[in-house]
Amino acid sequence: MLLDNSRSMQTTLTYFPGFKWRPYLKMAKVADTENPLYLKLGGILKEVIVAYETYGHISENGDNVILLHHALTGDSHPAAHNQHDEKGWWEPLVGSGCPLDTDKYFIICANVLGGCQGTTGPASPNLENGLAYGMDFPEITLLDMVQVQKRLLDLLGIKHVKLIIGGSMGGMQSLEWAVTYPDFMDGVMAIAAPGYSSSQSIAYNKVARQAITLDPGWQGGNYYGGNGPEKGLAIARSVGMITYQSELSMEGKFGRKRRNGCFEIENYLDHQGNSLARRFDANSYLYLLRVLDYYNLSDSCKSYEDALAQITGKVMVVGVSSDILYPPYQQEELVEAMRDCGVDAEYALLESPHGHDGFLIDFHLLRPLINEFIKKLTIGKVTKN
Amino acid sequence: MLLDNSRSMQTTLTYFPGFKWRPYLKMAKVADTENPLYLKLGGILKEVIVAYETYGHISENGDNVILLHHALTGDSHPAAHNQHDEKGWWEPLVGSGCPLDTDKYFIICANVLGGCQGTTGPASPNLENGLAYGMDFPEITLLDMVQVQKRLLDLLGIKHVKLIIGGSMGGMQSLEWAVTYPDFMDGVMAIAAPGYSSSQSIAYNKVARQAITLDPGWQGGNYYGGNGPEKGLAIARSVGMITYQSELSMEGKFGRKRRNGCFEIENYLDHQGNSLARRFDANSYLYLLRVLDYYNLSDSCKSYEDALAQITGKVMVVGVSSDILYPPYQQEELVEAMRDCGVDAEYALLESPHGHDGFLIDFHLLRPLINEFIKKLTIGKVTKN
């Protein structure tokens, strides 16, 4: 059910005070008591609202849809809708004349399940008692996120998409889509995303989660109405920020420079940590990190190979040369495994000094890769028909 | 002043319950009210006790002394003194017939200033009030650690050492020695230690410190007599353990294996964290991480080049190929900079998959390197005389 997108209505959907209402935000209810969402790990959600934004217009035969996924702390707002609107996280890539060309394509970007920017998550009211779920929110996985998005597309009457694309957690969602609904897309482009999470990435996530739950402000997750675990979340974010950059890019930016008695890198991490603590719900962070830990493409199939063999569309996997969180060898391995399974997969390396965050910085390098891949999808399409 | 090493006497020197009394531990007072220790950053210590251990016997002309330094959470116990004694952190390298041959050399290893295994640190009684210093302990640097060790050697009547050696923080101390007292040694061997701390390493340390001080058990550092910030210290240790290993070694050991509802890597980090929380004082951890942040060989001189140009002895710097904390390029740069300053420095790469901790694991690779370097020092000595 498509919902009214008035501001008053939306703010009743979350107890998270950092929820940012946006004028172009759209809302849809994709699960209710009649049609609950059954989750991979056994939980049930009797109400799921999805917050999403769309750009451009759908063509008459519906062949111009692109599904774009955000990363861990992103949202449904990759780009401004007009010159007065706030800039988005992929601004240079989404718009008129951009690779994700809003003159040509109908682009959909939804906040993920478990998120805190409009889509149902731990800060949403639990129908059982009207209070925020907190840690009563059921455990979720990337497969559940994909289910929610599929329901949204069904609701919008979309039967097929041209491209599914995203970076980091958004890349993982794109790959899960390709395994789960292989016939639903022409192609998938996953940037800085492996086929499963490594133990090192799980280790970083564990440390981040522990910092949040150690904060007395966390109160077992029942902090809504109060300040919440701001310090713990800031530490968690700092862990993330270290892994999103390369050692060399950090050294180049900060080195041993000092200000106000601290090293500049410390001031930077404080700033980043405190910024996130204002705009992101700590419980969402806990749940989404666990989603990353659980991520393994083989989860929906008998084996990793069996999962990859499901894929029928074209795949482009992009690694970032200096990525320390999901090092490029992981993406290379994924592409090799896909090819062994007969998938039409290609690998590209983004030669970037910026580490994992390269996919949010090196737009000039991403632009030709996306353009080229979309071109291939279009040519492939014409040839086949 | 050399002190009585009875157990009862030693346990009055620290409020840290995890202090491990050892039968071969020796104690010396190297600063008192008559001869206080003036610290690099302005503080003064009116009493400094050093806990140390020695192996082998000093030769008649005193030309067989080796000074060995431990790393961050190490202690004065690199090896067992006999078959009944507890094994040490460099067991296979220190002993009869080992590279640090106790039949040939007189080996000294002291617990660092600011530590918690016998040497004066935040858990030591503050002479002003008899209570543990806690956060009233003054800020220290590696230069202060070197001063303390120099005073210990003076007290022992040692005028010159053959070799100064250590890994990680122990390597940094070795290098600081070479810059500060260049004529005092024939050679220096620093393993997995750069010439200064990078912003990334400072970032990791910041996160670790924040986890400790976020723990309500920390109580501003005044936790002696209680449990202290055990959870915070465990998180801090987990951050460390991630950086001490390589992504590949972690993946090989843990992968996505699970046990008791957790990933094995999580169980491992919990175990390591809890172990350290029992054996290490959280305030010491805070102070020593800051020592690492402050580390820059140029601190005692006008410039980095000026500092390196002080060095007169032979230098061997060893990088570990898979080290993500102090990547080998940092050691290569250090050696190049030394050579540019006319220092007789050589670089060796430990081809190890074990990351930073390689210097505590790959003894078979370290053994020939140490043997060869000591041989060079001995030959050089003979030639010169």
PDB file of N, CA, C and O in Angstrom, chain A residues 196-200 203-204 206-207 209-211 214 216 235 239 242 247-248 250-251 255-256 258 263 266 269-270 290 293-296 329-330, chain B residues 197-200 203-204 206-207 209-211 214 216 235 239 242 247-248 250-251 255-256 258 263 266 269-270 290 293-296 329-330:
ATOM      1  N   TYR A 196      31.087 -12.764   0.434  1.00  0.00           N
ATOM      2  CA  TYR A 196      30.747 -13.067   1.827  1.00  0.00           C
ATOM      3  C   TYR A 196      31.665 -12.225   2.702  1.00  0.00           C
ATOM      4  O   TYR A 196      32.722 -11.773   2.251  1.00  0.00           O
ATOM      5  N   SER A 197      31.275 -12.037   3.956  1.00  0.00           N
ATOM      6  CA  SER A 197      32.083 -11.211   4.859  1.00  0.00           C
ATOM      7  C   SER A 197      33.229 -12.024   5.446  1.00  0.00           C
ATOM      8  O   SER A 197      33.028 -13.141   5.910  1.00  0.00           O
ATOM      9  N   SER A 198      34.399 -11.432   5.458  1.00  0.00           N
ATOM     10  CA  SER A 198      35.581 -12.097   6.004  1.00  0.00           C
ATOM     11  C   SER A 198      35.590 -12.012   7.522  1.00  0.00           C
ATOM     12  O   SER A 198      34.882 -11.189   8.121  1.00  0.00           O
ATOM     13  N   SER A 199      36.420 -12.846   8.148  1.00  0.00           N
ATOM     14  CA  SER A 199      36.515 -12.812   9.610  1.00  0.00           C
ATOM     15  C   SER A 199      37.053 -11.462  10.092  1.00  0.00           C
ATOM     16  O   SER A 199      36.662 -10.980  11.146  1.00  0.00           O
ATOM     17  N   GLN A 200      37.944 -10.841   9.322  1.00  0.00           N
ATOM     18  CA  GLN A 200      38.468  -9.545   9.757  1.00  0.00           C
ATOM     19  C   GLN A 200      37.363  -8.495   9.789  1.00  0.00           C
ATOM     20  O   GLN A 200      37.275  -7.703  10.726  1.00  0.00           O
ATOM     21  N   ALA A 203      35.346  -9.030  12.743  1.00  0.00           N
ATOM     22  CA  ALA A 203      36.073  -8.587  13.936  1.00  0.00           C
ATOM     23  C   ALA A 203      35.892  -7.078  14.153  1.00  0.00           C
ATOM     24  O   ALA A 203      35.624  -6.622  15.265  1.00  0.00           O
ATOM     25  N   TYR A 204      36.046  -6.311  13.092  1.00  0.00           N
ATOM     26  CA  TYR A 204      35.833  -4.858  13.211  1.00  0.00           C
ATOM     27  C   TYR A 204      34.404  -4.565  13.687  1.00  0.00           C
ATOM     28  O   TYR A 204      34.184  -3.711  14.557  1.00  0.00           O
ATOM     29  N   LYS A 206      32.431  -6.453  15.383  1.00  0.00           N
ATOM     30  CA  LYS A 206      32.251  -6.864  16.780  1.00  0.00           C
ATOM     31  C   LYS A 206      32.717  -5.758  17.724  1.00  0.00           C
ATOM     32  O   LYS A 206      32.034  -5.403  18.679  1.00  0.00           O
ATOM     33  N   VAL A 207      33.901  -5.224  17.451  1.00  0.00           N
ATOM     34  CA  VAL A 207      34.451  -4.155  18.282  1.00  0.00           C
ATOM     35  C   VAL A 207      33.494  -2.962  18.292  1.00  0.00           C
ATOM     36  O   VAL A 207      33.213  -2.374  19.341  1.00  0.00           O
ATOM     37  N   ARG A 209      30.240  -2.919  17.730  1.00  0.00           N
ATOM     38  CA  ARG A 209      29.021  -3.238  18.491  1.00  0.00           C
ATOM     39  C   ARG A 209      29.282  -3.210  19.985  1.00  0.00           C
ATOM     40  O   ARG A 209      28.476  -2.715  20.777  1.00  0.00           O
ATOM     41  N   GLN A 210      30.439  -3.748  20.384  1.00  0.00           N
ATOM     42  CA  GLN A 210      30.771  -3.778  21.815  1.00  0.00           C
ATOM     43  C   GLN A 210      30.873  -2.367  22.388  1.00  0.00           C
ATOM     44  O   GLN A 210      30.485  -2.128  23.527  1.00  0.00           O
ATOM     45  N   ALA A 211      31.425  -1.444  21.599  1.00  0.00           N
ATOM     46  CA  ALA A 211      31.537  -0.064  22.075  1.00  0.00           C
ATOM     47  C   ALA A 211      30.156   0.529  22.309  1.00  0.00           C
ATOM     48  O   ALA A 211      29.931   1.243  23.300  1.00  0.00           O
ATOM     49  N   LEU A 214      28.538  -1.106  25.420  1.00  0.00           N
ATOM     50  CA  LEU A 214      29.250  -0.768  26.662  1.00  0.00           C
ATOM     51  C   LEU A 214      28.801   0.589  27.195  1.00  0.00           C
ATOM     52  O   LEU A 214      28.873   0.849  28.402  1.00  0.00           O
ATOM     53  N   PRO A 216      26.829   3.273  28.853  1.00  0.00           N
ATOM     54  CA  PRO A 216      25.694   3.219  29.782  1.00  0.00           C
ATOM     55  C   PRO A 216      24.424   3.824  29.171  1.00  0.00           C
ATOM     56  O   PRO A 216      23.311   3.453  29.551  1.00  0.00           O
ATOM     57  N   ILE A 235      32.406   5.903  18.838  1.00  0.00           N
ATOM     58  CA  ILE A 235      33.557   4.987  18.766  1.00  0.00           C
ATOM     59  C   ILE A 235      33.360   3.988  17.634  1.00  0.00           C
ATOM     60  O   ILE A 235      34.266   3.726  16.835  1.00  0.00           O
ATOM     61  N   VAL A 239      35.793   3.292  14.316  1.00  0.00           N
ATOM     62  CA  VAL A 239      36.305   2.006  13.811  1.00  0.00           C
ATOM     63  C   VAL A 239      36.006   1.905  12.324  1.00  0.00           C
ATOM     64  O   VAL A 239      36.880   1.578  11.513  1.00  0.00           O
ATOM     65  N   ILE A 242      38.157   4.224  10.085  1.00  0.00           N
ATOM     66  CA  ILE A 242      39.522   3.728   9.863  1.00  0.00           C
ATOM     67  C   ILE A 242      39.528   2.726   8.716  1.00  0.00           C
ATOM     68  O   ILE A 242      40.378   2.778   7.831  1.00  0.00           O
ATOM     69  N   GLU A 247      45.642   3.363   4.604  1.00  0.00           N
ATOM     70  CA  GLU A 247      46.684   3.867   5.494  1.00  0.00           C
ATOM     71  C   GLU A 247      47.352   5.082   4.856  1.00  0.00           C
ATOM     72  O   GLU A 247      47.583   6.096   5.517  1.00  0.00           O
ATOM     73  N   LEU A 248      47.588   4.996   3.558  1.00  0.00           N
ATOM     74  CA  LEU A 248      48.298   6.079   2.872  1.00  0.00           C
ATOM     75  C   LEU A 248      47.444   7.335   2.728  1.00  0.00           C
ATOM     76  O   LEU A 248      47.941   8.451   2.881  1.00  0.00           O
ATOM     77  N   MET A 250      45.049   8.284   4.700  1.00  0.00           N
ATOM     78  CA  MET A 250      44.960   8.870   6.041  1.00  0.00           C
ATOM     79  C   MET A 250      46.251   9.612   6.385  1.00  0.00           C
ATOM     80  O   MET A 250      46.224  10.729   6.902  1.00  0.00           O
ATOM     81  N   GLU A 251      47.370   8.973   6.074  1.00  0.00           N
ATOM     82  CA  GLU A 251      48.664   9.586   6.363  1.00  0.00           C
ATOM     83  C   GLU A 251      48.823  10.883   5.571  1.00  0.00           C
ATOM     84  O   GLU A 251      49.321  11.885   6.098  1.00  0.00           O
ATOM     85  N   GLY A 255      48.647  12.750   8.749  1.00  0.00           N
ATOM     86  CA  GLY A 255      50.021  12.583   9.219  1.00  0.00           C
ATOM     87  C   GLY A 255      50.096  12.712  10.735  1.00  0.00           C
ATOM     88  O   GLY A 255      49.296  12.124  11.457  1.00  0.00           O
ATOM     89  N   ARG A 256      51.046  13.497  11.205  1.00  0.00           N
ATOM     90  CA  ARG A 256      51.197  13.710  12.649  1.00  0.00           C
ATOM     91  C   ARG A 256      50.815  15.145  13.027  1.00  0.00           C
ATOM     92  O   ARG A 256      51.221  15.652  14.075  1.00  0.00           O
ATOM     93  N   ARG A 258      48.922  18.280  14.477  1.00  0.00           N
ATOM     94  CA  ARG A 258      48.191  18.423  15.742  1.00  0.00           C
ATOM     95  C   ARG A 258      47.387  19.721  15.770  1.00  0.00           C
ATOM     96  O   ARG A 258      47.726  20.686  15.109  1.00  0.00           O
ATOM     97  N   PHE A 263      46.064  14.971  18.050  1.00  0.00           N
ATOM     98  CA  PHE A 263      46.442  14.747  16.666  1.00  0.00           C
ATOM     99  C   PHE A 263      45.213  15.035  15.803  1.00  0.00           C
ATOM    100  O   PHE A 263      44.081  14.760  16.209  1.00  0.00           O
ATOM    101  N   GLU A 266      42.700  12.423  15.371  1.00  0.00           N
ATOM    102  CA  GLU A 266      41.779  12.249  16.502  1.00  0.00           C
ATOM    103  C   GLU A 266      40.605  13.218  16.406  1.00  0.00           C
ATOM    104  O   GLU A 266      39.446  12.837  16.628  1.00  0.00           O
ATOM    105  N   LEU A 269      38.275  11.932  13.724  1.00  0.00           N
ATOM    106  CA  LEU A 269      37.443  10.798  14.142  1.00  0.00           C
ATOM    107  C   LEU A 269      36.352  11.254  15.104  1.00  0.00           C
ATOM    108  O   LEU A 269      35.217  10.782  15.034  1.00  0.00           O
ATOM    109  N   ASP A 270      36.695  12.174  16.002  1.00  0.00           N
ATOM    110  CA  ASP A 270      35.676  12.718  16.915  1.00  0.00           C
ATOM    111  C   ASP A 270      34.551  13.376  16.124  1.00  0.00           C
ATOM    112  O   ASP A 270      33.368  13.170  16.404  1.00  0.00           O
ATOM    113  N   ARG A 290      25.355  -6.551  12.060  1.00  0.00           N
ATOM    114  CA  ARG A 290      25.142  -8.001  12.120  1.00  0.00           C
ATOM    115  C   ARG A 290      24.714  -8.529  10.752  1.00  0.00           C
ATOM    116  O   ARG A 290      25.087  -9.655  10.367  1.00  0.00           O
ATOM    117  N   ASP A 293      27.836  -9.092   8.958  1.00  0.00           N
ATOM    118  CA  ASP A 293      28.500 -10.320   9.421  1.00  0.00           C
ATOM    119  C   ASP A 293      27.890 -11.561   8.784  1.00  0.00           C
ATOM    120  O   ASP A 293      28.589 -12.483   8.370  1.00  0.00           O
ATOM    121  N   TYR A 294      26.546 -11.580   8.749  1.00  0.00           N
ATOM    122  CA  TYR A 294      25.839 -12.765   8.255  1.00  0.00           C
ATOM    123  C   TYR A 294      25.958 -12.924   6.743  1.00  0.00           C
ATOM    124  O   TYR A 294      25.660 -13.986   6.202  1.00  0.00           O
ATOM    125  N   TYR A 295      26.366 -11.867   6.076  1.00  0.00           N
ATOM    126  CA  TYR A 295      26.345 -11.864   4.604  1.00  0.00           C
ATOM    127  C   TYR A 295      27.204 -12.969   3.990  1.00  0.00           C
ATOM    128  O   TYR A 295      28.412 -13.033   4.201  1.00  0.00           O
ATOM    129  N   ASN A 296      26.535 -13.822   3.238  1.00  0.00           N
ATOM    130  CA  ASN A 296      27.201 -14.899   2.509  1.00  0.00           C
ATOM    131  C   ASN A 296      26.253 -15.296   1.390  1.00  0.00           C
ATOM    132  O   ASN A 296      25.153 -15.780   1.659  1.00  0.00           O
ATOM    133  N   TYR A 329      41.200  -8.414  -3.734  1.00  0.00           N
ATOM    134  CA  TYR A 329      41.355  -9.836  -4.073  1.00  0.00           C
ATOM    135  C   TYR A 329      40.042 -10.590  -3.827  1.00  0.00           C
ATOM    136  O   TYR A 329      39.741 -11.585  -4.493  1.00  0.00           O
ATOM    137  N   GLN A 330      39.240 -10.096  -2.858  1.00  0.00           N
ATOM    138  CA  GLN A 330      37.962 -10.744  -2.564  1.00  0.00           C
ATOM    139  C   GLN A 330      36.990 -10.600  -3.737  1.00  0.00           C
ATOM    140  O   GLN A 330      36.215 -11.518  -4.036  1.00  0.00           O
TER     141      GLN A 330
ATOM    142  N   SER B 197      55.061   7.101  14.522  1.00  0.00           N
ATOM    143  CA  SER B 197      53.753   6.461  14.411  1.00  0.00           C
ATOM    144  C   SER B 197      52.907   7.156  13.358  1.00  0.00           C
ATOM    145  O   SER B 197      52.836   8.385  13.328  1.00  0.00           O
ATOM    146  N   SER B 198      52.256   6.368  12.538  1.00  0.00           N
ATOM    147  CA  SER B 198      51.394   6.901  11.472  1.00  0.00           C
ATOM    148  C   SER B 198      50.047   7.327  12.042  1.00  0.00           C
ATOM    149  O   SER B 198      49.662   6.923  13.139  1.00  0.00           O
ATOM    150  N   SER B 199      49.323   8.122  11.269  1.00  0.00           N
ATOM    151  CA  SER B 199      47.997   8.561  11.721  1.00  0.00           C
ATOM    152  C   SER B 199      47.053   7.370  11.872  1.00  0.00           C
ATOM    153  O   SER B 199      46.210   7.362  12.768  1.00  0.00           O
ATOM    154  N   GLN B 200      47.199   6.350  11.034  1.00  0.00           N
ATOM    155  CA  GLN B 200      46.310   5.193  11.174  1.00  0.00           C
ATOM    156  C   GLN B 200      46.548   4.478  12.500  1.00  0.00           C
ATOM    157  O   GLN B 200      45.600   4.069  13.175  1.00  0.00           O
ATOM    158  N   ALA B 203      44.977   6.381  15.140  1.00  0.00           N
ATOM    159  CA  ALA B 203      43.525   6.210  15.075  1.00  0.00           C
ATOM    160  C   ALA B 203      43.089   4.940  15.816  1.00  0.00           C
ATOM    161  O   ALA B 203      42.142   4.951  16.606  1.00  0.00           O
ATOM    162  N   TYR B 204      43.790   3.849  15.566  1.00  0.00           N
ATOM    163  CA  TYR B 204      43.471   2.598  16.277  1.00  0.00           C
ATOM    164  C   TYR B 204      43.626   2.799  17.787  1.00  0.00           C
ATOM    165  O   TYR B 204      42.798   2.350  18.582  1.00  0.00           O
ATOM    166  N   LYS B 206      43.422   5.504  19.492  1.00  0.00           N
ATOM    167  CA  LYS B 206      42.376   6.388  20.019  1.00  0.00           C
ATOM    168  C   LYS B 206      41.109   5.594  20.320  1.00  0.00           C
ATOM    169  O   LYS B 206      40.505   5.741  21.380  1.00  0.00           O
ATOM    170  N   VAL B 207      40.703   4.759  19.353  1.00  0.00           N
ATOM    171  CA  VAL B 207      39.510   3.937  19.541  1.00  0.00           C
ATOM    172  C   VAL B 207      39.670   3.050  20.780  1.00  0.00           C
ATOM    173  O   VAL B 207      38.760   2.922  21.596  1.00  0.00           O
ATOM    174  N   ARG B 209      41.598   3.520  23.427  1.00  0.00           N
ATOM    175  CA  ARG B 209      41.528   4.339  24.666  1.00  0.00           C
ATOM    176  C   ARG B 209      40.093   4.735  24.977  1.00  0.00           C
ATOM    177  O   ARG B 209      39.673   4.725  26.129  1.00  0.00           O
ATOM    178  N   GLN B 210      39.357   5.134  23.930  1.00  0.00           N
ATOM    179  CA  GLN B 210      37.975   5.564  24.150  1.00  0.00           C
ATOM    180  C   GLN B 210      37.129   4.436  24.730  1.00  0.00           C
ATOM    181  O   GLN B 210      36.252   4.683  25.563  1.00  0.00           O
ATOM    182  N   ALA B 211      37.391   3.210  24.283  1.00  0.00           N
ATOM    183  CA  ALA B 211      36.628   2.073  24.808  1.00  0.00           C
ATOM    184  C   ALA B 211      36.904   1.901  26.301  1.00  0.00           C
ATOM    185  O   ALA B 211      35.991   1.629  27.086  1.00  0.00           O
ATOM    186  N   LEU B 214      35.264   4.788  28.285  1.00  0.00           N
ATOM    187  CA  LEU B 214      33.795   4.741  28.228  1.00  0.00           C
ATOM    188  C   LEU B 214      33.236   3.768  29.263  1.00  0.00           C
ATOM    189  O   LEU B 214      32.098   3.916  29.719  1.00  0.00           O
ATOM    190  N   PRO B 216      32.101   2.271  32.471  1.00  0.00           N
ATOM    191  CA  PRO B 216      31.804   2.878  33.782  1.00  0.00           C
ATOM    192  C   PRO B 216      32.765   2.383  34.874  1.00  0.00           C
ATOM    193  O   PRO B 216      32.996   3.098  35.857  1.00  0.00           O
ATOM    194  N   ILE B 235      37.801  -4.667  24.888  1.00  0.00           N
ATOM    195  CA  ILE B 235      37.531  -4.105  23.553  1.00  0.00           C
ATOM    196  C   ILE B 235      38.826  -3.524  22.977  1.00  0.00           C
ATOM    197  O   ILE B 235      39.166  -3.750  21.810  1.00  0.00           O
ATOM    198  N   VAL B 239      40.791  -4.504  19.431  1.00  0.00           N
ATOM    199  CA  VAL B 239      41.266  -3.604  18.374  1.00  0.00           C
ATOM    200  C   VAL B 239      42.717  -3.946  18.059  1.00  0.00           C
ATOM    201  O   VAL B 239      43.103  -4.096  16.893  1.00  0.00           O
ATOM    202  N   ILE B 242      43.227  -7.266  16.160  1.00  0.00           N
ATOM    203  CA  ILE B 242      42.915  -7.184  14.725  1.00  0.00           C
ATOM    204  C   ILE B 242      44.132  -6.651  13.968  1.00  0.00           C
ATOM    205  O   ILE B 242      44.512  -7.179  12.924  1.00  0.00           O
ATOM    206  N   GLU B 247      44.893  -9.914   7.370  1.00  0.00           N
ATOM    207  CA  GLU B 247      43.539 -10.298   6.950  1.00  0.00           C
ATOM    208  C   GLU B 247      43.541 -11.771   6.547  1.00  0.00           C
ATOM    209  O   GLU B 247      42.640 -12.527   6.920  1.00  0.00           O
ATOM    210  N   LEU B 248      44.584 -12.183   5.837  1.00  0.00           N
ATOM    211  CA  LEU B 248      44.634 -13.561   5.343  1.00  0.00           C
ATOM    212  C   LEU B 248      44.870 -14.575   6.462  1.00  0.00           C
ATOM    213  O   LEU B 248      44.280 -15.655   6.463  1.00  0.00           O
ATOM    214  N   MET B 250      43.995 -14.266   9.570  1.00  0.00           N
ATOM    215  CA  MET B 250      42.743 -14.341  10.321  1.00  0.00           C
ATOM    216  C   MET B 250      41.720 -15.188   9.568  1.00  0.00           C
ATOM    217  O   MET B 250      41.047 -16.044  10.145  1.00  0.00           O
ATOM    218  N   GLU B 251      41.638 -14.946   8.269  1.00  0.00           N
ATOM    219  CA  GLU B 251      40.675 -15.684   7.447  1.00  0.00           C
ATOM    220  C   GLU B 251      41.023 -17.178   7.451  1.00  0.00           C
ATOM    221  O   GLU B 251      40.133 -18.020   7.556  1.00  0.00           O
ATOM    222  N   GLY B 255      37.923 -17.807   9.372  1.00  0.00           N
ATOM    223  CA  GLY B 255      36.938 -17.781   8.285  1.00  0.00           C
ATOM    224  C   GLY B 255      35.563 -17.411   8.799  1.00  0.00           C
ATOM    225  O   GLY B 255      35.425 -16.462   9.565  1.00  0.00           O
ATOM    226  N   ARG B 256      34.572 -18.181   8.399  1.00  0.00           N
ATOM    227  CA  ARG B 256      33.200 -17.914   8.859  1.00  0.00           C
ATOM    228  C   ARG B 256      32.724 -19.025   9.806  1.00  0.00           C
ATOM    229  O   ARG B 256      31.520 -19.225  10.001  1.00  0.00           O
ATOM    230  N   ARG B 258      31.622 -21.021  13.037  1.00  0.00           N
ATOM    231  CA  ARG B 258      30.808 -20.573  14.171  1.00  0.00           C
ATOM    232  C   ARG B 258      30.853 -21.589  15.304  1.00  0.00           C
ATOM    233  O   ARG B 258      31.069 -22.769  15.092  1.00  0.00           O
ATOM    234  N   PHE B 263      30.487 -16.170  15.711  1.00  0.00           N
ATOM    235  CA  PHE B 263      31.584 -16.504  14.805  1.00  0.00           C
ATOM    236  C   PHE B 263      32.814 -16.797  15.655  1.00  0.00           C
ATOM    237  O   PHE B 263      33.019 -16.169  16.707  1.00  0.00           O
ATOM    238  N   GLU B 266      34.870 -14.009  16.836  1.00  0.00           N
ATOM    239  CA  GLU B 266      34.323 -13.273  17.984  1.00  0.00           C
ATOM    240  C   GLU B 266      34.721 -13.947  19.296  1.00  0.00           C
ATOM    241  O   GLU B 266      35.124 -13.285  20.251  1.00  0.00           O
ATOM    242  N   LEU B 269      38.361 -13.169  19.931  1.00  0.00           N
ATOM    243  CA  LEU B 269      38.608 -11.810  20.433  1.00  0.00           C
ATOM    244  C   LEU B 269      38.152 -11.672  21.884  1.00  0.00           C
ATOM    245  O   LEU B 269      38.813 -11.027  22.697  1.00  0.00           O
ATOM    246  N   ASP B 270      37.022 -12.293  22.213  1.00  0.00           N
ATOM    247  CA  ASP B 270      36.560 -12.268  23.608  1.00  0.00           C
ATOM    248  C   ASP B 270      37.605 -12.894  24.523  1.00  0.00           C
ATOM    249  O   ASP B 270      37.925 -12.362  25.583  1.00  0.00           O
ATOM    250  N   ARG B 290      49.451   6.039  24.432  1.00  0.00           N
ATOM    251  CA  ARG B 290      49.801   7.429  24.157  1.00  0.00           C
ATOM    252  C   ARG B 290      51.300   7.560  23.853  1.00  0.00           C
ATOM    253  O   ARG B 290      51.698   8.374  23.012  1.00  0.00           O
ATOM    254  N   ASP B 293      51.603   6.797  20.301  1.00  0.00           N
ATOM    255  CA  ASP B 293      51.163   7.934  19.468  1.00  0.00           C
ATOM    256  C   ASP B 293      52.258   8.991  19.364  1.00  0.00           C
ATOM    257  O   ASP B 293      52.503   9.549  18.301  1.00  0.00           O
ATOM    258  N   TYR B 294      52.869   9.295  20.498  1.00  0.00           N
ATOM    259  CA  TYR B 294      53.869  10.364  20.551  1.00  0.00           C
ATOM    260  C   TYR B 294      55.168   9.979  19.856  1.00  0.00           C
ATOM    261  O   TYR B 294      56.000  10.830  19.579  1.00  0.00           O
ATOM    262  N   TYR B 295      55.357   8.695  19.618  1.00  0.00           N
ATOM    263  CA  TYR B 295      56.640   8.218  19.104  1.00  0.00           C
ATOM    264  C   TYR B 295      57.032   8.853  17.772  1.00  0.00           C
ATOM    265  O   TYR B 295      56.332   8.722  16.762  1.00  0.00           O
ATOM    266  N   ASN B 296      58.157   9.523  17.789  1.00  0.00           N
ATOM    267  CA  ASN B 296      58.724  10.123  16.581  1.00  0.00           C
ATOM    268  C   ASN B 296      60.206  10.316  16.863  1.00  0.00           C
ATOM    269  O   ASN B 296      60.574  11.094  17.757  1.00  0.00           O
ATOM    270  N   TYR B 329      56.621  -0.935   4.315  1.00  0.00           N
ATOM    271  CA  TYR B 329      57.147   0.231   3.580  1.00  0.00           C
ATOM    272  C   TYR B 329      57.661   1.287   4.562  1.00  0.00           C
ATOM    273  O   TYR B 329      58.577   2.045   4.247  1.00  0.00           O
ATOM    274  N   GLN B 330      57.074   1.331   5.766  1.00  0.00           N
ATOM    275  CA  GLN B 330      57.520   2.307   6.770  1.00  0.00           C
ATOM    276  C   GLN B 330      58.939   1.990   7.237  1.00  0.00           C
ATOM    277  O   GLN B 330      59.735   2.900   7.511  1.00  0.00           O
TER     278      GLN B 330
END
